[in-house]
Amino acid sequence: MEWHQLSIEDVFAEFRSSRQGLSDGEAEQRLTVNGPNELLEKRARMPLVMFLSQFGDFMILVLLGAAFLAGSTGNPGDMLLIIAIVILNAIIGFIQEFRAERAIIALKRMAGQVADVLRAGQLKSIDAREIVPGDLVLLKTGDVVPADLRLVDGVQLKLVESSLTGESFPVEKDGRRLSDPRLPLGERKNMAYKGTIVSAGRGMGIVVATGMATELGKIAAMIQAEGEAKTPLQRRLAAFGRRLAVVVLFVCAMVFIIGYLRGESPLLMFMTAISLAVAVIPEALPAVVTISLALGAGKMVKQNALIRRLPAVETLGAITYICTDKTGTLTQNRMTVTELFLDGAAISPGFAANGAGGGAVDAESTLSHLLIAAALCNDARKDNGDNMTGDPTDVALYVLALGYGLDPLRLAAQFPRIAELPFDSDRKCMTSFHHGPDGIVSFTKGAVEALVDRAGGIMSAAGVEHLDRGVFIRQNELMAASGMRVLAVAMRKWDKMPGSISSDVVERDLTMLGLAGMTDPPREEALPAVSLCRSAGIVPVMITGDHPVTALAIARKLEMLEEDGERMLTGRELDDLSLEEFERRVEHIRVYARVAPEQKLKIVQALKDKGHFVAMTGDGVNDAPALKRADIGIAMGMTGTDVAKEAAAMILLDDNFATIVNAVREGRRIYANILKFITYSITSNMGTLVLVVLAPFFGMPLPLLPVQILWLNLLCDSLPGLALAVEPAERDTMCRPPVNPAAGIFAEGRWWFMARYGLMIGALALSLQAYASGRGLPWQTMVFSFLVISRMAMAVSVRSDRLSLFQLGLFGNIPLVGAIIITCALQSCVVWIPALNSLFSTSPLSFTEFSIILVLSSVVLLVTEAEKLILSRRRNSRVF
Ligand code: ATP
């Protein structure tokens, strides 16, 4: 027998479960037997494979080959040293990659799905991986079904099963038993399969299969895993690396030929050329980018921004528009009913915000009807304590009823709910049907415009009267002007249940009861975050389903509107504009009101067409397309649906607007630090290349030996490189305009910087070689050490392209200070420890010799600092 053929009681019996769900102990036991509810993904790379892949680079293999050749022709010391350096390099690369991969895995775990289950009669939100067969799972709109379920019931439940059947049209589902054993999956209306999407309604089902035993698990191998997308920076670096490699290989070939012609040993020249190529070709840079992004993302999660797609970290710095929801993101999502309008008058509810202390209400009054409607047409729940769960709008109305002494649970038992039309953002209202003492009654609540035209009369003290729509609409605007969300509450009596529970049939001929106005104060952090956006060249835009007047009032409180007029567009106006017309106006709009989630796509598209980088927030199923289309889709962690989260590149764990702005700051810092490292590394390597290439042209001997070149590369790229990645954000990070990713790595004069200082370091090293060799000093050790120390100077000066070292603070980046000390200490070992002298062909330096190196290295620092000073003077004089 298939599950869909069994009665639900038989399924419960089969799994030794009940309508109360499993006990925690039982669930735990089943978890150990069945294993976690997850699809087996491509396994993470084994550490050994990761380590070995460090040697995969072609140039490294050639180098090792050359080292063996050197070893077998009488140079075993060199061979061992080169192998040791290459292994050390691989260990450092491995550690970094390993940490980055762990960070990514941890992020993935955190972004895992949460499911609502009933365990021993209690509603619990658990990690979807902990679901076991027999569990009772609750489904609501926007959920991704966490396991295969035999449905117990479904209320207007619709599932999109395209991931399984390819059919993108929603299928209606319920708990009725089906008899045909050969029904295809798409027609098993009482089953909900893992990975399908709840597009409307809600339901409950018993888990019949988890993990790889689910239908999705059976075809898991066929599902294409999302490939690891390369970030724009990585792609650009890889392309740059390829081009540079060609040039460098050519130059290195020249070095080899010239050296050979000058009578140097061919093996030595070959090794020198290869070492130089290994050192200068930036093959590791794309990996450095991944590592920085992954570690940065690991840090961002501590600030409540969970990155789902790594390239997002990089794109964050480029964002020019943040389109954000209002409720819960800009506001606290703590709604309280502060005003009621009924019987032609506005009143303040007479109770405290916690729902305490209302007076007795006349059962026949309009207020009594409105309170009953508020309590029954409501999906909020209260646990045994004082905790409320559910939509904050519902919670506010629930608390209102409690405050007047009503007990919504008792009411629900007295007037059981027999049918409903759940809330959706397009209709902007919801309806519930109840058995009452005099027959059937339906209550509808929702946006005033959505209901006012559907009501024929209004309840008053004198009975049902004609509804004056004008009065109602004016009152709505009056209340909305102070930032309130206003809901109309209505009812209708029925002789019998209508044949179809559709909005057209049910939500009409209503009797209006009154209005409930609820306030939701802005979040404290929102105002400073909005002003930070402004200074950072980012435009914050509010998109809300709320009334235009409410939206404007909140936007004004948050100073989102600029002086030159208040730019707002409603969903209807947006619909009436063609994309071209809209594109002409889009850059000026700051508030979108009464917008349906589907319209967000048009907003994203128009802004992108205008060349902007857009971050867009969303929580519902219908937000998903816009989240996917945006440069950064941001899902709400607390209120967001699974579907929105899966579509998003980032999840806001605290649903807070300020967190987006902090993430942008962090993204800018990480991006800037990657560029600093790239500048540092390429400039320094250019210096070495210039030295080695030009020396023969000035009739000088080969400046550096292969091991020295490799040591330089190992020593200077690893520790200072890591330290530059943790450089704190510069003070003016959020006072600069967004970075333009299309501008590339070499924009803003970076290319010129690298060329200039590369040449300068090379020229200084050549002069040192000429000077020292002319005076019989240990010139090679001096040049070698100069290159190390001048790199340290370079690391310090790339910390900022504007602020001087004194403005940044000498100890502004402690890890960098540590890295410099360790690097210098290691180089000192190479210079002053006799055993290493013979390995590295160095000789100890005297105090004077060392001082010469120090003075010469500080020239690099002095010149870069002087340049910053001149540039900042020029910038200031331009301002005044
Ligand atoms: P925001 O962007 O501010 O979060 P939203 O787009 O999420 O707003 P919705 O939740 O879709 O807005 O609400 C749109 C309108 O629907 C509200 O202004 C309100 O009038 C009505 N509404 C909201 N919640 C409910 C509810 N639980 N029951 C009935 N009507 C509701």
PDB file of N, CA, C and O in Angstrom, residues 598-624:
ATOM      1  N   GLU A 598       5.219  41.296  -5.933  1.00  0.00           N
ATOM      2  CA  GLU A 598       5.632  41.043  -7.327  1.00  0.00           C
ATOM      3  C   GLU A 598       6.194  42.306  -7.970  1.00  0.00           C
ATOM      4  O   GLU A 598       7.004  42.243  -8.890  1.00  0.00           O
ATOM      5  N   GLN A 599       5.735  43.463  -7.489  1.00  0.00           N
ATOM      6  CA  GLN A 599       6.166  44.710  -8.129  1.00  0.00           C
ATOM      7  C   GLN A 599       7.615  45.071  -7.778  1.00  0.00           C
ATOM      8  O   GLN A 599       8.218  45.914  -8.429  1.00  0.00           O
ATOM      9  N   LYS A 600       8.128  44.420  -6.760  1.00  0.00           N
ATOM     10  CA  LYS A 600       9.520  44.709  -6.383  1.00  0.00           C
ATOM     11  C   LYS A 600      10.463  44.401  -7.543  1.00  0.00           C
ATOM     12  O   LYS A 600      11.505  45.018  -7.698  1.00  0.00           O
ATOM     13  N   LEU A 601      10.069  43.411  -8.337  1.00  0.00           N
ATOM     14  CA  LEU A 601      10.910  43.006  -9.457  1.00  0.00           C
ATOM     15  C   LEU A 601      11.099  44.168 -10.430  1.00  0.00           C
ATOM     16  O   LEU A 601      12.199  44.415 -10.928  1.00  0.00           O
ATOM     17  N   LYS A 602      10.003  44.893 -10.670  1.00  0.00           N
ATOM     18  CA  LYS A 602      10.070  46.018 -11.603  1.00  0.00           C
ATOM     19  C   LYS A 602      11.000  47.107 -11.045  1.00  0.00           C
ATOM     20  O   LYS A 602      11.766  47.725 -11.788  1.00  0.00           O
ATOM     21  N   ILE A 603      10.937  47.288  -9.732  1.00  0.00           N
ATOM     22  CA  ILE A 603      11.781  48.316  -9.104  1.00  0.00           C
ATOM     23  C   ILE A 603      13.257  47.932  -9.243  1.00  0.00           C
ATOM     24  O   ILE A 603      14.092  48.737  -9.647  1.00  0.00           O
ATOM     25  N   VAL A 604      13.559  46.671  -8.923  1.00  0.00           N
ATOM     26  CA  VAL A 604      14.949  46.202  -9.048  1.00  0.00           C
ATOM     27  C   VAL A 604      15.421  46.371 -10.489  1.00  0.00           C
ATOM     28  O   VAL A 604      16.510  46.907 -10.754  1.00  0.00           O
ATOM     29  N   GLN A 605      14.563  45.937 -11.417  1.00  0.00           N
ATOM     30  CA  GLN A 605      14.957  45.973 -12.824  1.00  0.00           C
ATOM     31  C   GLN A 605      15.268  47.395 -13.274  1.00  0.00           C
ATOM     32  O   GLN A 605      16.297  47.652 -13.905  1.00  0.00           O
ATOM     33  N   ALA A 606      14.365  48.329 -12.911  1.00  0.00           N
ATOM     34  CA  ALA A 606      14.552  49.714 -13.356  1.00  0.00           C
ATOM     35  C   ALA A 606      15.840  50.285 -12.778  1.00  0.00           C
ATOM     36  O   ALA A 606      16.619  50.941 -13.486  1.00  0.00           O
ATOM     37  N   LEU A 607      16.097  50.015 -11.504  1.00  0.00           N
ATOM     38  CA  LEU A 607      17.320  50.562 -10.891  1.00  0.00           C
ATOM     39  C   LEU A 607      18.559  49.941 -11.527  1.00  0.00           C
ATOM     40  O   LEU A 607      19.546  50.629 -11.800  1.00  0.00           O
ATOM     41  N   LYS A 608      18.492  48.626 -11.798  1.00  0.00           N
ATOM     42  CA  LYS A 608      19.654  47.977 -12.415  1.00  0.00           C
ATOM     43  C   LYS A 608      19.882  48.521 -13.822  1.00  0.00           C
ATOM     44  O   LYS A 608      21.019  48.748 -14.225  1.00  0.00           O
ATOM     45  N   ASP A 609      18.766  48.751 -14.538  1.00  0.00           N
ATOM     46  CA  ASP A 609      18.908  49.303 -15.888  1.00  0.00           C
ATOM     47  C   ASP A 609      19.583  50.671 -15.852  1.00  0.00           C
ATOM     48  O   ASP A 609      20.241  51.074 -16.809  1.00  0.00           O
ATOM     49  N   LYS A 610      19.385  51.381 -14.746  1.00  0.00           N
ATOM     50  CA  LYS A 610      20.021  52.697 -14.634  1.00  0.00           C
ATOM     51  C   LYS A 610      21.460  52.566 -14.131  1.00  0.00           C
ATOM     52  O   LYS A 610      22.089  53.558 -13.766  1.00  0.00           O
ATOM     53  N   GLY A 611      21.939  51.360 -14.032  1.00  0.00           N
ATOM     54  CA  GLY A 611      23.351  51.148 -13.662  1.00  0.00           C
ATOM     55  C   GLY A 611      23.593  51.085 -12.169  1.00  0.00           C
ATOM     56  O   GLY A 611      24.732  51.207 -11.718  1.00  0.00           O
ATOM     57  N   HIS A 612      22.519  50.889 -11.389  1.00  0.00           N
ATOM     58  CA  HIS A 612      22.726  50.850  -9.945  1.00  0.00           C
ATOM     59  C   HIS A 612      22.960  49.435  -9.441  1.00  0.00           C
ATOM     60  O   HIS A 612      22.601  48.452 -10.094  1.00  0.00           O
ATOM     61  N   PHE A 613      23.551  49.363  -8.256  1.00  0.00           N
ATOM     62  CA  PHE A 613      23.712  48.082  -7.562  1.00  0.00           C
ATOM     63  C   PHE A 613      22.696  48.064  -6.434  1.00  0.00           C
ATOM     64  O   PHE A 613      22.729  48.912  -5.555  1.00  0.00           O
ATOM     65  N   VAL A 614      21.804  47.081  -6.508  1.00  0.00           N
ATOM     66  CA  VAL A 614      20.630  47.135  -5.650  1.00  0.00           C
ATOM     67  C   VAL A 614      20.621  46.018  -4.615  1.00  0.00           C
ATOM     68  O   VAL A 614      20.804  44.845  -4.948  1.00  0.00           O
ATOM     69  N   ALA A 615      20.395  46.417  -3.360  1.00  0.00           N
ATOM     70  CA  ALA A 615      20.109  45.430  -2.316  1.00  0.00           C
ATOM     71  C   ALA A 615      18.611  45.497  -2.077  1.00  0.00           C
ATOM     72  O   ALA A 615      18.050  46.588  -1.998  1.00  0.00           O
ATOM     73  N   MET A 616      17.975  44.341  -2.001  1.00  0.00           N
ATOM     74  CA  MET A 616      16.516  44.323  -1.839  1.00  0.00           C
ATOM     75  C   MET A 616      16.151  43.353  -0.731  1.00  0.00           C
ATOM     76  O   MET A 616      16.653  42.226  -0.717  1.00  0.00           O
ATOM     77  N   THR A 617      15.313  43.784   0.194  1.00  0.00           N
ATOM     78  CA  THR A 617      14.903  42.864   1.255  1.00  0.00           C
ATOM     79  C   THR A 617      13.559  42.229   0.924  1.00  0.00           C
ATOM     80  O   THR A 617      12.814  42.743   0.100  1.00  0.00           O
ATOM     81  N   GLY A 618      13.284  41.123   1.568  1.00  0.00           N
ATOM     82  CA  GLY A 618      11.997  40.468   1.340  1.00  0.00           C
ATOM     83  C   GLY A 618      11.818  39.326   2.316  1.00  0.00           C
ATOM     84  O   GLY A 618      12.785  38.844   2.904  1.00  0.00           O
ATOM     85  N   ASP A 619      10.571  38.919   2.493  1.00  0.00           N
ATOM     86  CA  ASP A 619      10.332  37.798   3.400  1.00  0.00           C
ATOM     87  C   ASP A 619       9.402  36.727   2.829  1.00  0.00           C
ATOM     88  O   ASP A 619       9.464  35.581   3.210  1.00  0.00           O
ATOM     89  N   GLY A 620       8.543  37.115   1.883  1.00  0.00           N
ATOM     90  CA  GLY A 620       7.526  36.163   1.428  1.00  0.00           C
ATOM     91  C   GLY A 620       7.906  35.405   0.172  1.00  0.00           C
ATOM     92  O   GLY A 620       8.943  35.658  -0.438  1.00  0.00           O
ATOM     93  N   VAL A 621       7.029  34.464  -0.200  1.00  0.00           N
ATOM     94  CA  VAL A 621       7.255  33.664  -1.412  1.00  0.00           C
ATOM     95  C   VAL A 621       7.341  34.580  -2.639  1.00  0.00           C
ATOM     96  O   VAL A 621       8.210  34.407  -3.496  1.00  0.00           O
ATOM     97  N   ASN A 622       6.434  35.564  -2.681  1.00  0.00           N
ATOM     98  CA  ASN A 622       6.386  36.407  -3.871  1.00  0.00           C
ATOM     99  C   ASN A 622       7.560  37.381  -3.963  1.00  0.00           C
ATOM    100  O   ASN A 622       7.735  38.045  -4.975  1.00  0.00           O
ATOM    101  N   ASP A 623       8.303  37.499  -2.877  1.00  0.00           N
ATOM    102  CA  ASP A 623       9.489  38.363  -2.916  1.00  0.00           C
ATOM    103  C   ASP A 623      10.653  37.668  -3.621  1.00  0.00           C
ATOM    104  O   ASP A 623      11.608  38.316  -4.039  1.00  0.00           O
ATOM    105  N   ALA A 624      10.570  36.335  -3.709  1.00  0.00           N
ATOM    106  CA  ALA A 624      11.733  35.557  -4.163  1.00  0.00           C
ATOM    107  C   ALA A 624      12.294  36.011  -5.518  1.00  0.00           C
ATOM    108  O   ALA A 624      13.515  36.173  -5.647  1.00  0.00           O
TER     109      ALA A 624
END
